[in-house]
PDB file of C-alpha atoms and ligand atoms in Angstrom:
ATOM      1  CA  MET A 846     -30.633  69.330-134.742  1.00 65.00           C
ATOM      2  CA  LYS A 847     -27.060  68.168-134.909  1.00 75.00           C
ATOM      3  CA  ASP A 848     -26.564  64.428-136.117  1.00 84.00           C
ATOM      4  CA  ASN A 849     -24.420  62.721-133.420  1.00 91.00           C
ATOM      5  CA  SER A 850     -25.088  59.343-134.827  1.00 93.00           C
ATOM      6  CA  LYS A 851     -21.276  58.966-136.102  1.00 94.00           C
ATOM      7  CA  LEU A 852     -20.028  60.073-132.599  1.00 96.00           C
ATOM      8  CA  ILE A 853     -22.114  57.838-130.717  1.00 97.00           C
ATOM      9  CA  GLU A 854     -21.056  54.889-132.733  1.00 97.00           C
ATOM     10  CA  GLU A 855     -17.337  55.425-132.346  1.00 97.00           C
ATOM     11  CA  ILE A 856     -17.934  56.246-128.485  1.00 98.00           C
ATOM     12  CA  LYS A 857     -19.855  52.941-128.261  1.00 97.00           C
ATOM     13  CA  ALA A 858     -17.082  50.915-130.270  1.00 98.00           C
ATOM     14  CA  LEU A 859     -14.216  52.361-128.380  1.00 98.00           C
ATOM     15  CA  ALA A 860     -15.926  51.749-125.071  1.00 98.00           C
ATOM     16  CA  LYS A 861     -16.282  48.253-125.835  1.00 97.00           C
ATOM     17  CA  GLU A 862     -12.624  47.692-127.030  1.00 98.00           C
ATOM     18  CA  LYS A 863     -11.391  49.174-124.104  1.00 97.00           C
ATOM     19  CA  ASN A 864     -13.799  47.370-121.716  1.00 97.00           C
ATOM     20  CA  ALA A 865     -14.864  50.872-120.423  1.00 97.00           C
ATOM     21  CA  ILE A 866     -18.378  51.596-118.764  1.00 95.00           C
ATOM     22  CA  ILE A 867     -19.794  55.287-119.052  1.00 96.00           C
ATOM     23  CA  LEU A 868     -21.495  56.627-116.034  1.00 96.00           C
ATOM     24  CA  ALA A 869     -23.463  59.917-116.094  1.00 97.00           C
ATOM     25  CA  HIS A 870     -25.021  61.776-113.068  1.00 96.00           C
ATOM     26  CA  ASN A 871     -28.873  62.632-113.452  1.00 96.00           C
ATOM     27  CA  TYR A 872     -27.952  66.446-114.006  1.00 98.00           C
ATOM     28  CA  GLN A 873     -25.857  65.787-117.278  1.00 98.00           C
ATOM     29  CA  VAL A 874     -26.948  66.963-120.572  1.00 98.00           C
ATOM     30  CA  PRO A 875     -29.418  64.429-122.295  1.00 97.00           C
ATOM     31  CA  GLU A 876     -27.165  63.147-125.174  1.00 97.00           C
ATOM     32  CA  VAL A 877     -24.677  62.246-122.361  1.00 98.00           C
ATOM     33  CA  GLN A 878     -27.399  60.608-120.020  1.00 98.00           C
ATOM     34  CA  ASP A 879     -28.581  58.771-123.341  1.00 97.00           C
ATOM     35  CA  ILE A 880     -25.160  56.999-124.264  1.00 97.00           C
ATOM     36  CA  ALA A 881     -24.282  56.280-120.481  1.00 97.00           C
ATOM     37  CA  ASP A 882     -24.225  52.572-119.359  1.00 96.00           C
ATOM     38  CA  LEU A 883     -25.624  53.709-115.841  1.00 95.00           C
ATOM     39  CA  THR A 884     -27.282  56.915-114.721  1.00 95.00           C
ATOM     40  CA  GLY A 885     -28.149  57.979-111.196  1.00 92.00           C
ATOM     41  CA  ASP A 886     -26.784  59.737-108.249  1.00 86.00           C
ATOM     42  CA  SER A 887     -23.212  59.973-107.583  1.00 75.00           C
ATOM     43  CA  LEU A 888     -22.831  57.242-104.860  1.00 77.00           C
ATOM     44  CA  ALA A 889     -25.205  54.703-106.511  1.00 84.00           C
ATOM     45  CA  LEU A 890     -23.114  55.052-109.634  1.00 86.00           C
ATOM     46  CA  SER A 891     -19.855  54.421-107.812  1.00 79.00           C
ATOM     47  CA  ILE A 892     -21.142  51.391-106.130  1.00 82.00           C
ATOM     48  CA  GLN A 893     -22.820  49.985-109.196  1.00 83.00           C
ATOM     49  CA  ALA A 894     -19.405  50.615-111.025  1.00 79.00           C
ATOM     50  CA  SER A 895     -17.545  48.587-108.305  1.00 80.00           C
ATOM     51  CA  ARG A 896     -19.624  45.709-109.185  1.00 86.00           C
ATOM     52  CA  THR A 897     -18.958  45.552-112.920  1.00 85.00           C
ATOM     53  CA  ASP A 898     -15.717  43.981-114.400  1.00 89.00           C
ATOM     54  CA  ALA A 899     -14.963  47.282-116.522  1.00 94.00           C
ATOM     55  CA  ASP A 900     -11.336  48.273-116.401  1.00 94.00           C
ATOM     56  CA  LEU A 901     -12.013  51.744-117.273  1.00 96.00           C
ATOM     57  CA  ILE A 902     -14.689  54.194-115.821  1.00 95.00           C
ATOM     58  CA  ILE A 903     -15.663  57.572-117.671  1.00 97.00           C
ATOM     59  CA  PHE A 904     -17.452  59.685-114.996  1.00 96.00           C
ATOM     60  CA  CYS A 905     -19.561  62.133-116.540  1.00 97.00           C
ATOM     61  CA  GLY A 906     -20.137  64.368-113.649  1.00 97.00           C
ATOM     62  CA  VAL A 907     -18.252  66.666-111.317  1.00 97.00           C
ATOM     63  CA  HIS A 908     -14.878  66.063-109.550  1.00 97.00           C
ATOM     64  CA  PHE A 909     -16.145  64.674-106.096  1.00 96.00           C
ATOM     65  CA  MET A 910     -17.914  62.040-107.980  1.00 95.00           C
ATOM     66  CA  ALA A 911     -15.021  60.828-110.010  1.00 95.00           C
ATOM     67  CA  GLU A 912     -13.226  60.654-106.618  1.00 96.00           C
ATOM     68  CA  ALA A 913     -15.883  58.573-104.948  1.00 94.00           C
ATOM     69  CA  ALA A 914     -15.493  56.306-107.802  1.00 93.00           C
ATOM     70  CA  SER A 915     -11.721  55.919-107.266  1.00 95.00           C
ATOM     71  CA  ILE A 916     -12.525  55.673-103.335  1.00 95.00           C
ATOM     72  CA  VAL A 917     -14.694  52.465-104.190  1.00 93.00           C
ATOM     73  CA  CYS A 918     -12.909  51.101-107.129  1.00 92.00           C
ATOM     74  CA  PRO A 919      -9.290  51.560-106.555  1.00 94.00           C
ATOM     75  CA  GLU A 920      -8.263  48.931-109.066  1.00 93.00           C
ATOM     76  CA  LYS A 921      -9.947  50.448-111.920  1.00 94.00           C
ATOM     77  CA  LYS A 922      -8.842  53.564-113.847  1.00 96.00           C
ATOM     78  CA  VAL A 923     -11.058  56.682-113.356  1.00 96.00           C
ATOM     79  CA  VAL A 924     -11.320  59.232-116.015  1.00 98.00           C
ATOM     80  CA  ILE A 925     -13.295  62.526-115.830  1.00 98.00           C
ATOM     81  CA  PRO A 926     -14.036  63.938-119.289  1.00 98.00           C
ATOM     82  CA  VAL A 927     -13.627  67.669-118.163  1.00 98.00           C
ATOM     83  CA  LYS A 928     -10.972  68.317-115.457  1.00 96.00           C
ATOM     84  CA  GLU A 929     -12.450  71.507-114.633  1.00 97.00           C
ATOM     85  CA  ALA A 930     -16.095  70.233-113.952  1.00 98.00           C
ATOM     86  CA  GLY A 931     -16.224  70.825-109.962  1.00 98.00           C
ATOM     87  CA  CYS A 932     -18.979  71.294-107.301  1.00 98.00           C
ATOM     88  CA  ALA A 933     -19.200  74.689-105.873  1.00 98.00           C
ATOM     89  CA  MET A 934     -20.493  73.324-102.728  1.00 98.00           C
ATOM     90  CA  ALA A 935     -17.700  70.718-102.154  1.00 98.00           C
ATOM     91  CA  ASP A 936     -15.070  73.507-102.796  1.00 98.00           C
ATOM     92  CA  MET A 937     -16.495  75.339 -99.804  1.00 98.00           C
ATOM     93  CA  LEU A 938     -14.677  72.977 -97.288  1.00 98.00           C
ATOM     94  CA  THR A 939     -11.300  71.915 -97.306  1.00 98.00           C
ATOM     95  CA  ALA A 940      -9.721  69.321 -95.122  1.00 98.00           C
ATOM     96  CA  GLU A 941      -7.717  72.043 -93.173  1.00 98.00           C
ATOM     97  CA  GLN A 942     -11.049  73.861 -92.387  1.00 98.00           C
ATOM     98  CA  LEU A 943     -12.879  70.661 -91.219  1.00 98.00           C
ATOM     99  CA  LYS A 944      -9.976  69.885 -88.836  1.00 98.00           C
ATOM    100  CA  GLU A 945     -10.438  73.327 -87.303  1.00 98.00           C
ATOM    101  CA  PHE A 946     -14.184  73.135 -87.222  1.00 98.00           C
ATOM    102  CA  LYS A 947     -13.707  69.876 -85.429  1.00 98.00           C
ATOM    103  CA  ALA A 948     -11.481  71.480 -82.904  1.00 98.00           C
ATOM    104  CA  ARG A 949     -14.378  73.405 -81.590  1.00 98.00           C
ATOM    105  CA  TYR A 950     -16.692  70.463 -81.083  1.00 98.00           C
ATOM    106  CA  PRO A 951     -14.402  67.813 -79.526  1.00 97.00           C
ATOM    107  CA  GLY A 952     -15.447  64.116 -79.898  1.00 96.00           C
ATOM    108  CA  LEU A 953     -18.393  64.637 -81.786  1.00 98.00           C
ATOM    109  CA  PRO A 954     -19.048  62.553 -84.777  1.00 98.00           C
ATOM    110  CA  VAL A 955     -18.584  63.996 -88.331  1.00 98.00           C
ATOM    111  CA  VAL A 956     -21.224  63.331 -90.771  1.00 98.00           C
ATOM    112  CA  THR A 957     -20.265  64.464 -94.265  1.00 98.00           C
ATOM    113  CA  TYR A 958     -22.430  64.681 -97.239  1.00 97.00           C
ATOM    114  CA  VAL A 959     -20.840  62.907-100.334  1.00 96.00           C
ATOM    115  CA  ASN A 960     -20.862  66.306-102.207  1.00 97.00           C
ATOM    116  CA  SER A 961     -17.153  66.698-100.768  1.00 98.00           C
ATOM    117  CA  SER A 962     -13.661  65.962-101.537  1.00 98.00           C
ATOM    118  CA  ALA A 963     -12.007  62.673-100.696  1.00 98.00           C
ATOM    119  CA  ALA A 964      -9.757  64.696 -98.224  1.00 98.00           C
ATOM    120  CA  VAL A 965     -12.690  65.912 -96.467  1.00 98.00           C
ATOM    121  CA  LYS A 966     -14.254  62.538 -96.221  1.00 98.00           C
ATOM    122  CA  ALA A 967     -10.888  61.134 -94.778  1.00 98.00           C
ATOM    123  CA  GLU A 968     -11.402  63.571 -92.107  1.00 98.00           C
ATOM    124  CA  SER A 969     -15.049  62.570 -91.406  1.00 98.00           C
ATOM    125  CA  ASP A 970     -16.634  59.484 -89.409  1.00 98.00           C
ATOM    126  CA  ILE A 971     -19.398  58.754 -91.847  1.00 98.00           C
ATOM    127  CA  CYS A 972     -20.662  59.949 -95.117  1.00 96.00           C
ATOM    128  CA  CYS A 973     -24.327  60.437 -96.069  1.00 95.00           C
ATOM    129  CA  THR A 974     -26.244  61.186 -99.317  1.00 93.00           C
ATOM    130  CA  SER A 975     -29.295  63.520 -99.760  1.00 93.00           C
ATOM    131  CA  ALA A 976     -31.337  60.345 -99.602  1.00 90.00           C
ATOM    132  CA  ASN A 977     -30.218  58.914 -96.172  1.00 93.00           C
ATOM    133  CA  ALA A 978     -28.789  61.924 -94.116  1.00 95.00           C
ATOM    134  CA  VAL A 979     -31.488  61.674 -91.603  1.00 96.00           C
ATOM    135  CA  GLN A 980     -31.182  57.816 -90.996  1.00 95.00           C
ATOM    136  CA  VAL A 981     -27.450  58.312 -90.860  1.00 97.00           C
ATOM    137  CA  VAL A 982     -27.625  61.016 -88.058  1.00 98.00           C
ATOM    138  CA  LYS A 983     -30.015  58.979 -86.132  1.00 97.00           C
ATOM    139  CA  TRP A 984     -27.958  56.138 -86.681  1.00 97.00           C
ATOM    140  CA  THR A 985     -24.763  57.638 -84.851  1.00 97.00           C
ATOM    141  CA  ARG A 986     -27.205  57.696 -81.642  1.00 96.00           C
ATOM    142  CA  ALA A 987     -25.027  60.884 -80.770  1.00 98.00           C
ATOM    143  CA  ARG A 988     -26.824  63.663 -78.861  1.00 98.00           C
ATOM    144  CA  GLU A 989     -24.650  66.092 -80.977  1.00 98.00           C
ATOM    145  CA  VAL A 990     -23.213  65.800 -84.365  1.00 98.00           C
ATOM    146  CA  ILE A 991     -21.404  67.829 -86.989  1.00 98.00           C
ATOM    147  CA  MET A 992     -22.649  68.117 -90.365  1.00 98.00           C
ATOM    148  CA  THR A 993     -20.609  69.055 -93.329  1.00 98.00           C
ATOM    149  CA  PRO A 994     -20.565  70.866 -95.861  1.00 98.00           C
ATOM    150  CA  ASP A 995     -24.276  71.665 -96.573  1.00 98.00           C
ATOM    151  CA  ARG A 996     -26.130  73.841 -94.218  1.00 98.00           C
ATOM    152  CA  ASN A 997     -29.473  73.191 -95.972  1.00 98.00           C
ATOM    153  CA  LEU A 998     -29.352  69.548 -95.640  1.00 98.00           C
ATOM    154  CA  ALA A 999     -28.251  69.957 -92.102  1.00 98.00           C
ATOM    155  CA  ALA A1000     -31.391  72.088 -91.366  1.00 98.00           C
ATOM    156  CA  TRP A1001     -33.413  69.357 -92.985  1.00 98.00           C
ATOM    157  CA  VAL A1002     -31.885  66.752 -90.786  1.00 98.00           C
ATOM    158  CA  ARG A1003     -32.641  69.186 -87.638  1.00 97.00           C
ATOM    159  CA  ARG A1004     -36.303  69.183 -88.515  1.00 97.00           C
ATOM    160  CA  HIS A1005     -36.538  65.326 -88.455  1.00 97.00           C
ATOM    161  CA  THR A1006     -34.393  64.361 -85.499  1.00 97.00           C
ATOM    162  CA  ASP A1007     -34.031  65.578 -81.883  1.00 96.00           C
ATOM    163  CA  GLN A1008     -30.259  65.601 -82.051  1.00 97.00           C
ATOM    164  CA  VAL A1009     -28.296  68.922 -82.061  1.00 98.00           C
ATOM    165  CA  VAL A1010     -26.707  69.432 -85.504  1.00 98.00           C
ATOM    166  CA  HIS A1011     -23.679  71.716 -85.604  1.00 98.00           C
ATOM    167  CA  ALA A1012     -23.603  72.631 -89.514  1.00 98.00           C
ATOM    168  CA  TRP A1013     -20.470  73.817 -91.614  1.00 98.00           C
ATOM    169  CA  ASN A1014     -22.010  76.850 -93.567  1.00 98.00           C
ATOM    170  CA  GLY A1015     -21.693  75.605 -97.103  1.00 98.00           C
ATOM    171  CA  TYR A1016     -24.430  75.341 -99.846  1.00 98.00           C
ATOM    172  CA  CYS A1017     -25.038  74.644-103.296  1.00 98.00           C
ATOM    173  CA  PRO A1018     -25.546  78.190-105.014  1.00 98.00           C
ATOM    174  CA  ILE A1019     -27.879  76.729-107.771  1.00 98.00           C
ATOM    175  CA  HIS A1020     -30.466  75.163-104.916  1.00 98.00           C
ATOM    176  CA  ASP A1021     -29.790  77.774-102.320  1.00 98.00           C
ATOM    177  CA  GLU A1022     -30.782  81.012-104.504  1.00 98.00           C
ATOM    178  CA  LEU A1023     -34.191  79.351-105.420  1.00 98.00           C
ATOM    179  CA  ALA A1024     -36.592  81.926-104.009  1.00 98.00           C
ATOM    180  CA  VAL A1025     -39.712  81.057-102.193  1.00 98.00           C
ATOM    181  CA  LYS A1026     -41.322  83.691-104.827  1.00 98.00           C
ATOM    182  CA  GLU A1027     -40.405  81.642-107.728  1.00 98.00           C
ATOM    183  CA  VAL A1028     -41.639  78.569-106.161  1.00 98.00           C
ATOM    184  CA  LYS A1029     -44.884  80.048-105.449  1.00 98.00           C
ATOM    185  CA  LEU A1030     -45.242  81.456-109.105  1.00 98.00           C
ATOM    186  CA  ALA A1031     -44.563  77.863-110.391  1.00 98.00           C
ATOM    187  CA  MET A1032     -47.147  76.545-107.865  1.00 98.00           C
ATOM    188  CA  GLU A1033     -49.694  79.211-109.196  1.00 98.00           C
ATOM    189  CA  GLU A1034     -49.006  78.176-112.770  1.00 98.00           C
ATOM    190  CA  HIS A1035     -49.384  74.353-112.176  1.00 98.00           C
ATOM    191  CA  PRO A1036     -52.045  74.320-109.222  1.00 97.00           C
ATOM    192  CA  GLY A1037     -52.354  70.640-109.940  1.00 94.00           C
ATOM    193  CA  ALA A1038     -48.738  69.456-109.571  1.00 98.00           C
ATOM    194  CA  VAL A1039     -46.966  67.868-106.997  1.00 98.00           C
ATOM    195  CA  LEU A1040     -43.868  69.906-105.819  1.00 98.00           C
ATOM    196  CA  MET A1041     -40.653  67.848-105.476  1.00 98.00           C
ATOM    197  CA  ALA A1042     -37.972  69.306-104.137  1.00 98.00           C
ATOM    198  CA  HIS A1043     -33.996  68.535-103.197  1.00 98.00           C
ATOM    199  CA  PRO A1044     -32.856  68.932 -99.723  1.00 97.00           C
ATOM    200  CA  GLU A1045     -30.159  71.008-100.908  1.00 98.00           C
ATOM    201  CA  CYS A1046     -32.903  73.703-101.255  1.00 98.00           C
ATOM    202  CA  THR A1047     -33.529  76.246 -98.251  1.00 98.00           C
ATOM    203  CA  GLU A1048     -35.739  75.491 -95.308  1.00 98.00           C
ATOM    204  CA  GLU A1049     -38.385  77.939 -96.531  1.00 98.00           C
ATOM    205  CA  VAL A1050     -38.530  76.283 -99.937  1.00 98.00           C
ATOM    206  CA  LEU A1051     -38.700  72.776 -98.451  1.00 98.00           C
ATOM    207  CA  LYS A1052     -41.534  73.784 -96.130  1.00 98.00           C
ATOM    208  CA  LEU A1053     -43.782  74.454 -99.297  1.00 98.00           C
ATOM    209  CA  ALA A1054     -42.690  70.963-100.889  1.00 98.00           C
ATOM    210  CA  ASP A1055     -45.039  67.944-100.935  1.00 98.00           C
ATOM    211  CA  VAL A1056     -41.961  65.487-101.408  1.00 97.00           C
ATOM    212  CA  VAL A1057     -38.306  66.026-100.590  1.00 97.00           C
ATOM    213  CA  ARG A1058     -35.923  63.695-102.089  1.00 95.00           C
ATOM    214  CA  SER A1059     -32.676  63.109-103.642  1.00 94.00           C
ATOM    215  CA  THR A1060     -32.474  63.047-107.435  1.00 95.00           C
ATOM    216  CA  SER A1061     -32.953  59.137-107.384  1.00 93.00           C
ATOM    217  CA  GLY A1062     -35.848  59.414-104.874  1.00 94.00           C
ATOM    218  CA  MET A1063     -37.575  61.927-107.072  1.00 97.00           C
ATOM    219  CA  LEU A1064     -37.173  59.485-110.177  1.00 97.00           C
ATOM    220  CA  ASP A1065     -38.657  56.613-107.767  1.00 96.00           C
ATOM    221  CA  TYR A1066     -41.539  58.745-106.504  1.00 98.00           C
ATOM    222  CA  ALA A1067     -42.437  59.804-110.110  1.00 98.00           C
ATOM    223  CA  ARG A1068     -42.369  56.287-111.292  1.00 97.00           C
ATOM    224  CA  SER A1069     -44.533  55.235-108.670  1.00 98.00           C
ATOM    225  CA  SER A1070     -46.972  57.826-108.142  1.00 98.00           C
ATOM    226  CA  ASP A1071     -50.501  57.989-109.928  1.00 97.00           C
ATOM    227  CA  ARG A1072     -50.258  61.990-109.794  1.00 97.00           C
ATOM    228  CA  GLU A1073     -49.619  63.081-113.437  1.00 98.00           C
ATOM    229  CA  GLU A1074     -48.079  66.679-112.999  1.00 98.00           C
ATOM    230  CA  PHE A1075     -44.983  67.538-111.087  1.00 98.00           C
ATOM    231  CA  ILE A1076     -42.952  70.810-110.312  1.00 98.00           C
ATOM    232  CA  VAL A1077     -39.124  69.736-109.994  1.00 98.00           C
ATOM    233  CA  ALA A1078     -37.170  71.889-107.895  1.00 98.00           C
ATOM    234  CA  THR A1079     -33.664  70.592-108.492  1.00 98.00           C
ATOM    235  CA  GLU A1080     -31.057  70.940-111.240  1.00 98.00           C
ATOM    236  CA  ASN A1081     -33.032  70.923-114.573  1.00 98.00           C
ATOM    237  CA  GLY A1082     -31.073  68.028-116.003  1.00 98.00           C
ATOM    238  CA  LEU A1083     -33.129  65.595-114.048  1.00 98.00           C
ATOM    239  CA  LEU A1084     -36.244  66.588-116.240  1.00 98.00           C
ATOM    240  CA  HIS A1085     -34.903  64.507-118.898  1.00 98.00           C
ATOM    241  CA  ALA A1086     -34.818  61.477-117.014  1.00 97.00           C
ATOM    242  CA  LEU A1087     -38.158  61.878-115.681  1.00 98.00           C
ATOM    243  CA  GLN A1088     -39.844  62.885-118.975  1.00 98.00           C
ATOM    244  CA  LYS A1089     -38.077  59.814-120.585  1.00 97.00           C
ATOM    245  CA  GLU A1090     -39.065  57.267-117.940  1.00 97.00           C
ATOM    246  CA  ASN A1091     -42.581  58.706-117.676  1.00 98.00           C
ATOM    247  CA  PRO A1092     -43.799  59.702-121.074  1.00 97.00           C
ATOM    248  CA  GLY A1093     -47.419  59.992-120.037  1.00 97.00           C
ATOM    249  CA  LYS A1094     -46.531  62.360-117.173  1.00 98.00           C
ATOM    250  CA  ARG A1095     -45.834  66.209-117.184  1.00 98.00           C
ATOM    251  CA  PHE A1096     -42.740  67.600-115.574  1.00 98.00           C
ATOM    252  CA  TYR A1097     -42.198  71.513-114.956  1.00 98.00           C
ATOM    253  CA  ALA A1098     -38.795  73.015-113.908  1.00 98.00           C
ATOM    254  CA  VAL A1099     -39.307  75.404-110.969  1.00 98.00           C
ATOM    255  CA  SER A1100     -37.206  77.946-112.472  1.00 98.00           C
ATOM    256  CA  PRO A1101     -35.202  78.082-115.669  1.00 97.00           C
ATOM    257  CA  LYS A1102     -32.279  79.376-113.477  1.00 97.00           C
ATOM    258  CA  MET A1103     -31.739  75.874-111.913  1.00 98.00           C
ATOM    259  CA  ILE A1104     -28.694  74.963-113.996  1.00 98.00           C
ATOM    260  CA  CYS A1105     -25.378  73.650-112.623  1.00 98.00           C
ATOM    261  CA  THR A1106     -22.901  74.994-115.232  1.00 98.00           C
ATOM    262  CA  ASP A1107     -20.302  72.399-114.325  1.00 98.00           C
ATOM    263  CA  MET A1108     -22.637  69.483-114.899  1.00 98.00           C
ATOM    264  CA  LYS A1109     -23.082  70.951-118.498  1.00 98.00           C
ATOM    265  CA  LYS A1110     -19.531  70.787-119.280  1.00 98.00           C
ATOM    266  CA  THR A1111     -19.528  67.369-120.362  1.00 98.00           C
ATOM    267  CA  GLY A1112     -20.622  66.454-123.959  1.00 98.00           C
ATOM    268  CA  LEU A1113     -20.054  63.675-126.502  1.00 98.00           C
ATOM    269  CA  GLU A1114     -16.666  65.151-127.975  1.00 97.00           C
ATOM    270  CA  GLU A1115     -15.237  65.167-124.609  1.00 98.00           C
ATOM    271  CA  ILE A1116     -16.393  61.658-123.823  1.00 98.00           C
ATOM    272  CA  LEU A1117     -14.593  60.511-126.965  1.00 98.00           C
ATOM    273  CA  SER A1118     -11.187  62.256-126.159  1.00 98.00           C
ATOM    274  CA  ALA A1119     -11.685  60.910-122.698  1.00 98.00           C
ATOM    275  CA  LEU A1120     -11.783  57.230-123.936  1.00 98.00           C
ATOM    276  CA  LYS A1121      -9.200  57.885-126.566  1.00 98.00           C
ATOM    277  CA  ASP A1122      -6.619  59.352-124.064  1.00 98.00           C
ATOM    278  CA  GLU A1123      -7.789  57.727-121.082  1.00 98.00           C
ATOM    279  CA  ALA A1124      -7.367  61.069-119.191  1.00 98.00           C
ATOM    280  CA  PRO A1125      -7.668  63.106-117.144  1.00 97.00           C
ATOM    281  CA  VAL A1126      -7.336  60.210-114.572  1.00 98.00           C
ATOM    282  CA  VAL A1127      -8.888  60.983-111.121  1.00 98.00           C
ATOM    283  CA  LYS A1128      -6.776  58.950-108.535  1.00 98.00           C
ATOM    284  CA  VAL A1129      -7.213  59.419-104.725  1.00 98.00           C
ATOM    285  CA  PRO A1130      -3.810  58.762-103.081  1.00 98.00           C
ATOM    286  CA  GLU A1131      -4.115  55.644-101.069  1.00 98.00           C
ATOM    287  CA  GLU A1132      -3.451  56.914 -97.485  1.00 98.00           C
ATOM    288  CA  THR A1133      -6.648  59.302 -98.168  1.00 98.00           C
ATOM    289  CA  ARG A1134      -8.471  56.639 -99.823  1.00 98.00           C
ATOM    290  CA  ILE A1135      -8.514  54.071 -97.243  1.00 98.00           C
ATOM    291  CA  ARG A1136      -9.786  56.776 -94.546  1.00 98.00           C
ATOM    292  CA  ALA A1137     -12.423  58.036 -97.126  1.00 98.00           C
ATOM    293  CA  TYR A1138     -13.485  54.603 -97.629  1.00 97.00           C
ATOM    294  CA  LYS A1139     -14.216  53.917 -93.872  1.00 97.00           C
ATOM    295  CA  ALA A1140     -16.505  56.740 -93.877  1.00 97.00           C
ATOM    296  CA  VAL A1141     -18.383  55.564 -97.089  1.00 95.00           C
ATOM    297  CA  GLU A1142     -18.311  51.912 -95.703  1.00 93.00           C
ATOM    298  CA  ARG A1143     -19.715  53.041 -92.277  1.00 95.00           C
ATOM    299  CA  MET A1144     -22.546  54.642 -94.212  1.00 93.00           C
ATOM    300  CA  LEU A1145     -23.507  51.553 -96.043  1.00 90.00           C
ATOM    301  CA  GLU A1146     -23.900  49.689 -92.857  1.00 89.00           C
ATOM    302  CA  VAL A1147     -26.951  52.053 -92.188  1.00 89.00           C
ATOM    303  CA  PRO A1148     -30.200  50.265 -92.631  1.00 83.00           C
ATOM    304  CA  ARG A1149     -32.651  51.849 -94.947  1.00 73.00           C
ATOM    305  CA  ASP A1150     -36.157  52.980 -93.376  1.00 68.00           C
TER     306      ASP A1150
HETATM  307  P1  13P B 457     -28.175  63.508-105.691  1.00 60.94           P
HETATM  308  O1  13P B 457     -27.052  62.848-104.837  1.00 60.94           O
HETATM  309  O2  13P B 457     -29.406  63.681-105.360  1.00 60.94           O
HETATM  310  O3  13P B 457     -28.080  63.198-107.097  1.00 60.94           O
HETATM  311  O4  13P B 457     -27.505  65.071-105.839  1.00 60.94           O
HETATM  312  C1  13P B 457     -26.291  65.313-106.136  1.00 60.94           C
HETATM  313  C2  13P B 457     -26.137  66.867-106.372  1.00 60.94           C
HETATM  314  O5  13P B 457     -25.036  67.346-106.768  1.00 60.94           O
HETATM  315  C3  13P B 457     -27.433  67.673-105.871  1.00 60.94           C
HETATM  316  O6  13P B 457     -27.030  68.955-106.152  1.00 60.94           O
HETATM  317 FE1  SF4 B 458     -22.375  70.964-106.570  1.00 60.94          FE
HETATM  318 FE2  SF4 B 458     -25.034  72.201-106.647  1.00 60.94          FE
HETATM  319 FE3  SF4 B 458     -23.696  71.473-108.918  1.00 60.94          FE
HETATM  320 FE4  SF4 B 458     -24.622  69.455-107.414  1.00 60.94          FE
HETATM  321  S1  SF4 B 458     -25.743  71.121-108.374  1.00 60.94           S
HETATM  322  S2  SF4 B 458     -22.631  69.341-108.286  1.00 60.94           S
HETATM  323  S3  SF4 B 458     -24.222  70.444-105.358  1.00 60.94           S
HETATM  324  S4  SF4 B 458     -22.831  72.837-107.583  1.00 60.94           S
END
């Protein structure tokens, strides 16, 4: 195995010197998760970052996550180590497309998943995460809502409310392509395991799951469960955190294909360059930021069940 100790030392020293904080999403490669000051889901990371006194945020994740940090921490410099790290689902909806979609349903509240660009959030009334989508839609008290960009998260919400949900036809290719056949095979291989699935999976897959949770929700569930084996139906990067936190339990990837290549673009060398250059910077223009922030702020007002 490669010895990264010098690189790690250099990153830590430079981060300290520059009063920087390193954030890593739960899908990042193990060495990036291990060096991060904070790991978690995209929104939780940004909110935690806004509460620190760091001047510089190195966001190891994909572009919309760095934008989310820029939305909630406008006074901090936000750097994404790999500029090209994007999210296929977020790219499936532009602000222009959302404006046209809204025109088809005048007056309906727009609930937008955090996996979206800042410009799309700015066109939305309220944001949601995979952890609180059902509560957010219920909280609107509207008989009908628009949900973007994930059709699978929208279908999950539909199953849990009696509201009418008009969904944009976006999806995460990694979660959406997971087939029922593959899930059943994993269940046969590990008959005693709990099946945990992310709501970005299709409705057919979610019907097989014992628990449906966001990445942070799966970590909470595994930590407090007295069960010992778990099949994990989400991006495989989460297995590192699950295994690290629960050394006595066993976690199985539902399929080796659950890899988001954009999430794997960031390594230690990229983090070091980002710290040295303080680039590439992600900065949401102020006019967009203010409108996007309102949608995020409204979500934060929604009480958790
Ligand atoms: P979480 O918000 O559950 O971490 O999910 C983010 C994501 O990109 C899922 O594909
Ligand atoms: Fe986007 Fe899917 Fe990758 Fe998550 S796993 S960042 S939704 S492409």
